[in-house]
Short mmCIF file of C-alpha atoms and ligand atoms in Angstrom, two decimals:
data_model
loop_
_atom_site.label_atom_id
_atom_site.label_comp_id
_atom_site.label_asym_id
_atom_site.label_seq_id
_atom_site.Cartn_x
_atom_site.Cartn_y
_atom_site.Cartn_z
CA MET A 1 -29.58 -57.58 148.53
CA ALA A 2 -32.61 -56.82 146.39
CA ARG A 3 -33.06 -54.92 143.18
CA ILE A 4 -35.82 -52.36 143.47
CA VAL A 5 -37.54 -49.75 141.32
CA MET A 6 -38.97 -46.87 143.36
CA LYS A 7 -41.38 -44.60 141.48
CA PHE A 8 -42.48 -41.23 142.83
CA GLY A 9 -45.50 -39.37 141.43
CA GLY A 10 -46.13 -35.67 140.92
CA THR A 11 -47.25 -34.72 144.43
CA SER A 12 -44.30 -36.59 145.90
CA MET A 13 -41.94 -34.52 143.69
CA ALA A 14 -43.71 -31.15 144.05
CA GLY A 15 -40.91 -28.86 145.20
CA ILE A 16 -37.46 -29.12 146.73
CA GLU A 17 -38.72 -29.97 150.19
CA ARG A 18 -40.71 -32.96 148.88
CA ILE A 19 -37.76 -34.02 146.70
CA ARG A 20 -35.54 -33.95 149.77
CA HIS A 21 -37.98 -36.23 151.57
CA VAL A 22 -38.01 -38.60 148.55
CA ALA A 23 -34.20 -38.60 148.57
CA GLY A 24 -34.36 -39.73 152.19
CA LEU A 25 -36.56 -42.71 151.23
CA VAL A 26 -34.18 -43.61 148.40
CA LYS A 27 -31.19 -43.33 150.72
CA ARG A 28 -32.84 -45.64 153.26
CA GLU A 29 -33.41 -48.28 150.57
CA ALA A 30 -29.82 -47.96 149.27
CA GLU A 31 -28.40 -48.20 152.80
CA ARG A 32 -30.20 -51.49 153.25
CA GLY A 33 -27.80 -52.74 150.60
CA ASN A 34 -30.32 -52.70 147.75
CA GLN A 35 -29.68 -51.71 144.15
CA VAL A 36 -32.09 -48.90 143.40
CA ALA A 37 -33.42 -47.30 140.22
CA VAL A 38 -35.72 -44.35 140.82
CA VAL A 39 -38.38 -43.28 138.33
CA VAL A 40 -39.83 -39.82 138.79
CA SER A 41 -42.83 -37.85 137.54
CA ALA A 42 -42.93 -34.14 136.81
CA MET A 43 -43.96 -31.88 139.70
CA ALA A 44 -47.72 -31.96 140.36
CA GLY A 45 -49.60 -29.78 137.87
CA GLU A 46 -46.61 -29.33 135.56
CA THR A 47 -47.71 -31.76 132.84
CA ASP A 48 -51.23 -30.22 132.87
CA ARG A 49 -49.64 -26.81 132.41
CA LEU A 50 -47.52 -28.02 129.49
CA VAL A 51 -50.48 -29.77 127.81
CA GLN A 52 -52.52 -26.57 128.13
CA LEU A 53 -49.72 -24.57 126.49
CA CYS A 54 -49.77 -26.97 123.51
CA ARG A 55 -53.55 -26.54 123.20
CA GLU A 56 -53.20 -22.78 123.29
CA ALA A 57 -50.54 -22.93 120.60
CA ALA A 58 -52.87 -24.90 118.28
CA SER A 59 -55.91 -27.09 118.99
CA LEU A 60 -54.82 -29.72 116.44
CA TYR A 61 -51.19 -29.81 117.54
CA ASP A 62 -48.55 -32.12 116.11
CA PRO A 63 -48.04 -35.07 118.54
CA ARG A 64 -44.27 -35.06 117.91
CA GLU A 65 -43.95 -31.50 119.13
CA TYR A 66 -46.40 -32.15 121.98
CA ASP A 67 -43.98 -34.82 123.22
CA VAL A 68 -41.05 -32.41 123.03
CA VAL A 69 -42.96 -30.04 125.30
CA VAL A 70 -44.59 -32.39 127.83
CA ALA A 71 -41.56 -34.64 128.40
CA SER A 72 -39.66 -31.69 129.85
CA GLY A 73 -41.31 -31.83 133.31
CA GLU A 74 -39.68 -35.17 134.16
CA GLN A 75 -36.28 -34.00 132.96
CA VAL A 76 -36.37 -31.25 135.60
CA THR A 77 -37.35 -33.52 138.53
CA SER A 78 -34.89 -36.29 137.66
CA GLY A 79 -32.02 -33.81 137.58
CA LEU A 80 -33.15 -32.21 140.84
CA LEU A 81 -33.43 -35.58 142.61
CA ALA A 82 -29.96 -36.62 141.39
CA ILE A 83 -28.51 -33.30 142.66
CA THR A 84 -30.26 -33.79 146.02
CA LEU A 85 -29.01 -37.37 146.39
CA GLN A 86 -25.48 -36.27 145.51
CA GLY A 87 -25.78 -33.56 148.15
CA MET A 88 -26.47 -36.32 150.68
CA GLY A 89 -23.24 -38.00 149.71
CA LEU A 90 -24.77 -40.68 147.49
CA ASN A 91 -23.47 -41.80 144.13
CA ALA A 92 -26.49 -40.87 141.99
CA ARG A 93 -26.94 -39.92 138.33
CA SER A 94 -29.84 -39.18 136.07
CA TYR A 95 -30.30 -40.97 132.73
CA MET A 96 -32.78 -39.58 130.19
CA GLY A 97 -34.94 -41.96 128.16
CA TRP A 98 -32.60 -41.59 125.15
CA GLN A 99 -29.52 -42.34 127.25
CA LEU A 100 -30.57 -45.84 128.40
CA PRO A 101 -32.28 -46.02 125.86
CA ILE A 102 -35.99 -46.67 126.46
CA ARG A 103 -37.08 -47.48 122.91
CA ALA A 104 -40.68 -46.55 122.11
CA SER A 105 -43.00 -46.25 119.11
CA GLY A 106 -45.54 -43.54 118.43
CA HIS A 107 -46.23 -40.18 119.98
CA ALA A 108 -48.40 -38.88 122.85
CA ALA A 109 -49.35 -42.43 123.86
CA ALA A 110 -46.19 -44.23 122.70
CA LEU A 111 -45.64 -47.92 123.46
CA ILE A 112 -42.38 -49.14 124.97
CA ASP A 113 -40.67 -51.61 122.65
CA HIS A 114 -37.51 -52.37 124.56
CA ILE A 115 -35.29 -51.10 127.36
CA GLU A 116 -31.55 -51.68 127.35
CA ALA A 117 -30.41 -52.60 130.87
CA GLU A 118 -26.68 -52.26 130.17
CA VAL A 119 -26.23 -48.67 131.36
CA LEU A 120 -28.09 -49.49 134.57
CA GLU A 121 -26.05 -52.63 135.12
CA ARG A 122 -22.89 -50.55 134.90
CA ALA A 123 -24.31 -47.98 137.32
CA PHE A 124 -25.23 -50.70 139.82
CA ALA A 125 -21.87 -52.40 139.45
CA ALA A 126 -20.26 -49.09 140.45
CA GLY A 127 -22.57 -48.86 143.46
CA GLY A 128 -24.64 -46.08 141.91
CA ILE A 129 -28.28 -45.05 142.10
CA ALA A 130 -29.96 -44.39 138.74
CA VAL A 131 -32.61 -41.68 138.48
CA ILE A 132 -34.80 -41.97 135.39
CA PRO A 133 -37.48 -39.57 134.16
CA GLY A 134 -40.77 -41.40 133.84
CA PHE A 135 -43.23 -40.92 130.97
CA GLN A 136 -40.55 -40.72 128.24
CA GLY A 137 -38.80 -42.86 125.68
CA VAL A 138 -37.04 -42.38 122.37
CA THR A 139 -38.31 -43.38 118.92
CA GLU A 140 -36.38 -45.10 116.15
CA LEU A 141 -35.81 -41.66 114.64
CA GLY A 142 -34.30 -40.38 117.88
CA ASP A 143 -37.33 -38.25 118.76
CA VAL A 144 -38.64 -37.91 122.30
CA ALA A 145 -41.85 -39.87 122.85
CA THR A 146 -44.23 -39.79 125.82
CA LEU A 147 -46.29 -42.69 127.11
CA GLY A 148 -49.71 -41.13 127.76
CA ARG A 149 -50.93 -39.44 130.95
CA GLY A 150 -49.90 -41.25 134.08
CA GLY A 151 -47.21 -43.00 132.03
CA SER A 152 -44.47 -42.88 134.66
CA ASP A 153 -46.09 -45.91 136.30
CA THR A 154 -45.56 -47.80 133.05
CA SER A 155 -41.96 -46.55 132.80
CA ALA A 156 -41.35 -47.90 136.31
CA VAL A 157 -42.78 -51.35 135.67
CA ALA A 158 -41.11 -51.67 132.26
CA LEU A 159 -37.79 -50.72 133.82
CA ALA A 160 -38.32 -53.20 136.66
CA VAL A 161 -38.93 -55.94 134.08
CA ALA A 162 -35.88 -54.93 132.00
CA MET A 163 -33.51 -54.90 134.97
CA LYS A 164 -35.06 -58.03 136.48
CA ALA A 165 -35.98 -56.21 139.67
CA ASP A 166 -37.31 -58.04 142.71
CA ARG A 167 -40.16 -55.54 143.02
CA CYS A 168 -41.54 -52.26 141.82
CA ASP A 169 -42.75 -49.81 144.48
CA ILE A 170 -45.10 -47.05 143.37
CA TYR A 171 -44.99 -44.21 145.90
CA THR A 172 -47.88 -41.78 145.66
CA ASP A 173 -50.03 -39.36 147.66
CA VAL A 174 -52.41 -42.01 149.06
CA ASP A 175 -51.27 -44.97 151.14
CA GLY A 176 -52.60 -47.70 148.87
CA VAL A 177 -55.38 -48.80 146.57
CA TYR A 178 -58.83 -48.17 148.03
CA THR A 179 -62.28 -49.52 147.20
CA THR A 180 -62.79 -46.18 145.46
CA ASP A 181 -61.05 -42.82 145.27
CA PRO A 182 -60.58 -41.92 148.96
CA ARG A 183 -60.61 -38.25 148.03
CA ILE A 184 -64.29 -38.38 147.10
CA VAL A 185 -65.51 -41.15 149.43
CA PRO A 186 -64.03 -40.77 152.90
CA LYS A 187 -65.58 -44.15 153.81
CA ALA A 188 -63.45 -45.92 151.18
CA ARG A 189 -61.49 -48.88 152.53
CA LYS A 190 -57.82 -49.60 151.90
CA LEU A 191 -57.20 -52.99 150.29
CA ALA A 192 -54.27 -54.98 151.66
CA ARG A 193 -54.19 -56.93 148.41
CA ILE A 194 -55.87 -56.76 145.01
CA THR A 195 -55.42 -59.04 142.00
CA TYR A 196 -53.69 -57.82 138.83
CA GLU A 197 -56.89 -58.50 136.92
CA GLU A 198 -59.09 -56.41 139.20
CA MET A 199 -56.54 -53.60 139.35
CA LEU A 200 -56.28 -53.68 135.57
CA GLU A 201 -60.02 -53.30 135.20
CA LEU A 202 -60.28 -50.61 137.91
CA ALA A 203 -57.44 -48.64 136.34
CA SER A 204 -58.91 -48.98 132.86
CA VAL A 205 -62.20 -47.45 134.00
CA GLY A 206 -60.61 -44.48 135.73
CA ALA A 207 -58.87 -45.38 139.03
CA LYS A 208 -55.84 -43.31 138.10
CA VAL A 209 -53.77 -44.49 141.07
CA LEU A 210 -51.97 -46.69 138.49
CA GLN A 211 -51.80 -46.29 134.72
CA THR A 212 -53.63 -49.26 133.19
CA ARG A 213 -50.70 -50.28 131.02
CA SER A 214 -48.40 -50.54 134.02
CA VAL A 215 -50.70 -53.11 135.61
CA GLY A 216 -50.99 -55.10 132.37
CA LEU A 217 -47.21 -55.19 132.11
CA ALA A 218 -46.74 -56.24 135.74
CA MET A 219 -49.32 -58.97 135.27
CA ARG A 220 -47.67 -60.29 132.10
CA TYR A 221 -44.24 -60.52 133.74
CA ASN A 222 -45.50 -61.37 137.22
CA MET A 223 -43.65 -58.35 138.60
CA PRO A 224 -44.48 -57.79 142.27
CA LEU A 225 -46.08 -54.37 142.45
CA GLN A 226 -46.81 -52.33 145.52
CA VAL A 227 -48.65 -49.00 145.96
CA LEU A 228 -47.60 -47.01 148.99
CA SER A 229 -47.40 -43.49 150.36
CA SER A 230 -44.35 -41.23 150.11
CA PHE A 231 -45.87 -39.14 152.92
CA GLU A 232 -46.59 -41.77 155.56
CA ASP A 233 -44.58 -44.81 156.57
CA VAL A 234 -47.45 -47.33 156.61
CA PRO A 235 -48.05 -50.60 154.73
CA GLY A 236 -49.48 -50.14 151.24
CA THR A 237 -51.39 -52.39 148.85
CA MET A 238 -49.82 -55.42 147.16
CA ILE A 239 -51.03 -56.25 143.67
CA VAL A 240 -50.90 -60.00 143.34
CA ALA A 241 -51.84 -62.91 141.10
CA ASP A 242 -55.32 -64.36 141.50
CA ASP A 243 -54.09 -67.60 143.07
CA ALA A 244 -52.26 -65.66 145.80
CA ILE A 245 -55.60 -64.77 147.35
CA GLU A 246 -56.69 -67.97 149.07
CA ASP A 247 -59.49 -66.64 151.21
CA ARG A 248 -61.31 -65.12 148.23
CA ASP A 249 -64.58 -66.96 148.59
CA MET A 250 -65.13 -66.49 152.27
CA GLU A 251 -63.99 -62.97 152.80
CA ARG A 252 -64.20 -61.03 149.65
CA ASN A 253 -66.98 -58.82 148.43
CA LEU A 254 -68.85 -59.33 145.21
CA ILE A 255 -67.52 -55.93 144.15
CA THR A 256 -63.88 -54.97 144.73
CA GLY A 257 -64.05 -51.35 143.78
CA ILE A 258 -65.80 -48.46 142.10
CA ALA A 259 -64.12 -46.03 139.73
CA TYR A 260 -65.12 -42.92 137.84
CA ASP A 261 -63.67 -41.22 134.82
CA LYS A 262 -64.34 -37.59 134.01
CA ASN A 263 -62.03 -37.60 131.03
CA GLU A 264 -64.46 -38.97 128.48
CA ALA A 265 -66.56 -37.03 126.02
CA MET A 266 -69.73 -38.44 124.46
CA ILE A 267 -70.57 -38.04 120.79
CA THR A 268 -73.90 -38.83 119.11
CA LEU A 269 -74.38 -39.07 115.37
CA PHE A 270 -78.01 -38.73 114.26
CA GLY A 271 -79.63 -39.69 110.98
CA LEU A 272 -77.34 -42.54 110.00
CA PRO A 273 -78.22 -44.73 107.02
CA ASP A 274 -79.57 -48.10 108.15
CA GLU A 275 -77.25 -50.25 106.03
CA SER A 276 -74.26 -52.52 106.47
CA GLY A 277 -70.90 -50.79 106.63
CA THR A 278 -72.07 -47.58 108.30
CA VAL A 279 -70.40 -48.29 111.64
CA ALA A 280 -67.16 -49.32 109.92
CA LYS A 281 -67.16 -46.01 108.01
CA ILE A 282 -67.36 -44.15 111.32
CA PHE A 283 -64.75 -46.04 113.32
CA GLY A 284 -62.26 -46.60 110.47
CA PRO A 285 -61.17 -42.94 110.30
CA LEU A 286 -61.05 -42.74 114.11
CA ALA A 287 -58.77 -45.76 114.29
CA GLU A 288 -56.55 -44.22 111.62
CA ALA A 289 -56.32 -41.06 113.73
CA GLY A 290 -55.26 -43.21 116.71
CA ILE A 291 -58.40 -42.38 118.71
CA ASN A 292 -59.57 -44.90 121.32
CA VAL A 293 -63.31 -45.39 121.36
CA ASP A 294 -64.85 -46.70 124.56
CA VAL A 295 -68.58 -47.16 125.27
CA ILE A 296 -70.64 -47.64 122.07
CA VAL A 297 -74.46 -47.66 121.85
CA GLN A 298 -76.41 -47.95 118.62
CA SER A 299 -80.14 -47.40 118.52
CA SER A 300 -81.98 -49.88 116.31
CA PRO A 301 -83.90 -47.96 113.69
CA ILE A 302 -87.61 -48.40 113.19
CA GLU A 303 -88.24 -49.94 109.76
CA GLY A 304 -87.16 -47.59 107.00
CA GLN A 305 -85.91 -44.83 109.32
CA ARG A 306 -82.41 -43.64 110.04
CA SER A 307 -80.54 -44.61 113.21
CA ALA A 308 -78.34 -42.93 115.83
CA LEU A 309 -74.99 -43.96 117.29
CA THR A 310 -73.49 -42.78 120.58
CA PHE A 311 -69.92 -43.43 121.73
CA THR A 312 -67.27 -41.99 124.04
CA VAL A 313 -63.67 -40.93 123.38
CA PRO A 314 -61.05 -39.39 125.67
CA LYS A 315 -61.67 -35.65 126.04
CA ALA A 316 -58.12 -35.04 124.86
CA SER A 317 -59.03 -36.67 121.52
CA LEU A 318 -62.34 -34.83 121.05
CA ASP A 319 -61.10 -32.16 118.64
CA HIS A 320 -59.25 -34.72 116.51
CA CYS A 321 -62.34 -36.96 116.56
CA LEU A 322 -64.77 -34.21 115.48
CA ASP A 323 -62.33 -33.18 112.78
CA ALA A 324 -62.07 -36.75 111.41
CA LEU A 325 -65.86 -37.18 111.43
CA ALA A 326 -66.42 -33.83 109.71
CA ARG A 327 -63.95 -34.79 106.98
CA HIS A 328 -65.81 -38.08 106.38
CA LYS A 329 -69.36 -36.68 106.70
CA ALA A 330 -70.42 -37.28 103.12
CA GLU A 331 -69.10 -40.83 103.08
CA ILE A 332 -70.67 -41.77 106.44
CA GLY A 333 -73.91 -39.97 105.60
CA TYR A 334 -75.02 -38.68 109.01
CA ASP A 335 -77.37 -35.67 109.39
CA GLU A 336 -76.22 -34.18 112.66
CA ILE A 337 -73.49 -34.56 115.27
CA ILE A 338 -73.68 -33.53 118.93
CA HIS A 339 -71.02 -33.81 121.60
CA TYR A 340 -71.21 -33.60 125.38
CA THR A 341 -68.29 -33.05 127.71
CA ASP A 342 -70.20 -32.82 131.00
CA VAL A 343 -70.43 -36.57 131.44
CA VAL A 344 -68.74 -39.08 133.72
CA LYS A 345 -68.30 -42.83 133.45
CA VAL A 346 -68.96 -44.67 136.70
CA SER A 347 -67.99 -48.36 136.91
CA VAL A 348 -68.29 -51.16 139.44
CA VAL A 349 -65.61 -53.87 139.24
CA GLY A 350 -65.18 -57.28 140.83
CA VAL A 351 -64.26 -60.81 139.81
CA GLY A 352 -67.12 -62.01 142.06
CA MET A 353 -69.48 -60.77 139.33
CA ARG A 354 -68.65 -63.81 137.21
CA SER A 355 -70.49 -66.15 139.50
CA ASN A 356 -73.11 -63.77 140.83
CA PRO A 357 -75.72 -62.35 138.47
CA GLY A 358 -77.65 -59.20 139.30
CA VAL A 359 -74.85 -56.66 139.76
CA ALA A 360 -75.99 -54.57 136.79
CA ALA A 361 -79.63 -54.71 137.91
CA LYS A 362 -78.68 -53.57 141.39
CA MET A 363 -76.53 -50.76 140.04
CA PHE A 364 -79.35 -49.46 137.80
CA GLN A 365 -81.82 -49.68 140.69
CA VAL A 366 -79.55 -47.72 143.07
CA LEU A 367 -79.07 -44.97 140.44
CA ALA A 368 -82.80 -44.92 139.65
CA GLU A 369 -83.62 -44.36 143.34
CA ARG A 370 -81.51 -41.19 143.15
CA ARG A 371 -83.16 -40.23 139.83
CA ILE A 372 -79.82 -40.41 138.03
CA ASN A 373 -80.37 -40.84 134.30
CA ILE A 374 -78.14 -43.31 132.41
CA PHE A 375 -77.04 -42.22 128.90
CA ALA A 376 -75.07 -45.34 127.93
CA ILE A 377 -74.00 -48.67 129.41
CA SER A 378 -71.15 -51.09 128.78
CA THR A 379 -70.21 -54.32 130.51
CA SER A 380 -67.43 -56.87 130.65
CA GLU A 381 -67.18 -60.12 132.57
CA ILE A 382 -66.05 -58.32 135.71
CA LYS A 383 -67.31 -54.75 135.22
CA VAL A 384 -70.44 -52.67 134.60
CA SER A 385 -70.02 -49.04 133.45
CA VAL A 386 -72.60 -46.31 132.98
CA ILE A 387 -72.29 -42.85 131.46
CA ILE A 388 -74.18 -40.23 133.47
CA ASP A 389 -74.31 -36.47 133.96
CA MET A 390 -71.08 -35.11 135.48
CA ASP A 391 -73.07 -33.33 138.23
CA TYR A 392 -73.95 -36.72 139.73
CA ALA A 393 -70.44 -38.20 139.71
CA GLU A 394 -69.70 -38.00 143.43
CA LEU A 395 -73.24 -38.87 144.48
CA ALA A 396 -73.34 -41.94 142.22
CA VAL A 397 -69.99 -43.25 143.47
CA ARG A 398 -70.97 -42.72 147.11
CA VAL A 399 -74.40 -44.40 146.91
CA LEU A 400 -73.02 -47.35 144.95
CA HIS A 401 -70.15 -47.71 147.42
CA THR A 402 -72.65 -48.02 150.26
CA ALA A 403 -75.10 -50.20 148.32
CA PHE A 404 -72.41 -52.75 147.45
CA GLY A 405 -71.29 -52.99 151.08
CA LEU A 406 -67.87 -51.37 150.57
CA ASP A 407 -68.04 -48.66 153.27
CA GLN A 408 -65.60 -48.95 156.14
CA GLU A 409 -67.34 -50.58 159.06
CA ASP A 410 -66.25 -48.03 161.62
CA ALA A 411 -67.03 -45.04 159.39
CA ALA A 412 -69.82 -42.72 160.47
P1 LIG B 501 -49.11 -39.80 141.19
O1 LIG B 501 -48.86 -38.39 140.83
O2 LIG B 501 -48.40 -40.24 142.43
O3 LIG B 501 -48.91 -40.74 140.03
P2 LIG B 501 -51.97 -39.91 140.76
O4 LIG B 501 -52.68 -38.62 141.00
O5 LIG B 501 -51.69 -40.30 139.37
O6 LIG B 501 -50.63 -39.87 141.63
O7 LIG B 501 -52.73 -41.11 141.49
C1 LIG B 501 -53.04 -41.04 142.86
C2 LIG B 501 -54.49 -40.58 143.04
O8 LIG B 501 -55.34 -41.61 142.55
C3 LIG B 501 -54.93 -40.40 144.47
O9 LIG B 501 -54.62 -39.12 144.94
C4 LIG B 501 -56.42 -40.65 144.41
O10 LIG B 501 -57.17 -39.45 144.41
C5 LIG B 501 -56.63 -41.32 143.04
N1 LIG B 501 -57.40 -42.57 143.10
C6 LIG B 501 -58.44 -42.87 142.27
N2 LIG B 501 -58.96 -44.05 142.58
C7 LIG B 501 -58.25 -44.55 143.61
C8 LIG B 501 -58.31 -45.75 144.36
N3 LIG B 501 -59.21 -46.70 144.09
N4 LIG B 501 -57.42 -45.93 145.37
C9 LIG B 501 -56.49 -44.99 145.64
N5 LIG B 501 -56.39 -43.82 144.96
C10 LIG B 501 -57.24 -43.59 143.95
N1 LIG B 502 -46.19 -36.37 134.37
C1 LIG B 502 -47.00 -37.26 133.57
C2 LIG B 502 -48.48 -36.97 133.80
O1 LIG B 502 -48.82 -36.11 134.58
C3 LIG B 502 -46.68 -38.69 133.78
C4 LIG B 502 -46.92 -39.19 135.20
O2 LIG B 502 -46.95 -38.39 136.13
O3 LIG B 502 -47.10 -40.41 135.35
O4 LIG B 502 -49.30 -37.57 133.15
MG1 LIG B 503 -50.11 -41.22 138.41
#
């Protein structure tokens, strides 16, 4: 007997017919004698719809109330799956975040502090299947909190850790992790295995197949994680520790994958005073507003002139960011502010980069050959990211995928 968390994403839960299919997969796992907790997402498109309603209600909405609204999608699907399982004769029950409880701090991108496993233990002891809405927790004050977009993955891994599960299976609408998004590059290759570290980096630069935090959590607790399809019964991708890949040197590519992120906005502040403390005055208020800043580029001023600073923030934080900067304009002392939303961040990722120089140079060369202009660059030990015009997103990913030798061999 094994203890398993099965997580189903939005497309897998989109409608009663899909939910019935999911119930069949859960039933199969339970009939193998396993103890199963199921974590579900809202139906595909539902969270987007709820977020849009909040925006329409007020552009600078209160995050507490946003959570009240957006958490509702998962409540619906968890109840529906429990009803469907019961209809199949199984002993299933849904448990909301506050009922376990899943304790969390903050709003809109809340962090999980602790999950009580006692309720689940009792359910398992009685031979039951627990269905839990992903994406939600409860704060110290008893308010509903949500974990950021894609957060059901993190709910699933956190739950797997709390109940000491043998593995956490993430069922989605693709049959594994690919070298890049298979929806935009048909030549993308499925990876049988990928390390936690590489998956973490790929997810953090936009490969939304897993929420970044879920991978970090799995890595920290060494929780076996698997990505597989809820549509097709084929092997998925295992996410494993670095030392589990023995044939790394002989068989692996320099680059593991390429990701893109269309959810960033770029902001440039012109006419900044060339003196110490200016950058701190800009990012201090943004940190206070809970805004994550990503790529940062500062132009060095010519003697005696003022400088410019460019950075990116999630599009969802743009209004809050512009508001914070406007409120601190006098203190920061900039002349002008411009923002762009038609940009994309394209990143190449691979641990092989550590020992092989020249990845960035090759990336810039490949983009230059296609006359794709680079607005900003950022790098880490195993990643190079560039910000470019949104119109070139697909083209850039495709040409880089080919240039780094990632295309499927038998692809046309
Ligand atoms: P779910 O609703 O199941 O959580 P998501 O839409 O969040 O599903 O994530 C699955 C999607 O991730 C796929 O449909 C695919 O388009 C996208 N994706 C992006 N990068 C990758 C990648 N490297 N491998 C697989 N899928 C990817
Ligand atoms: N429903 C939430 C979202 O769309 C959480 C999730 O699906 O992981 O972001
Ligand atoms: Mg997801």
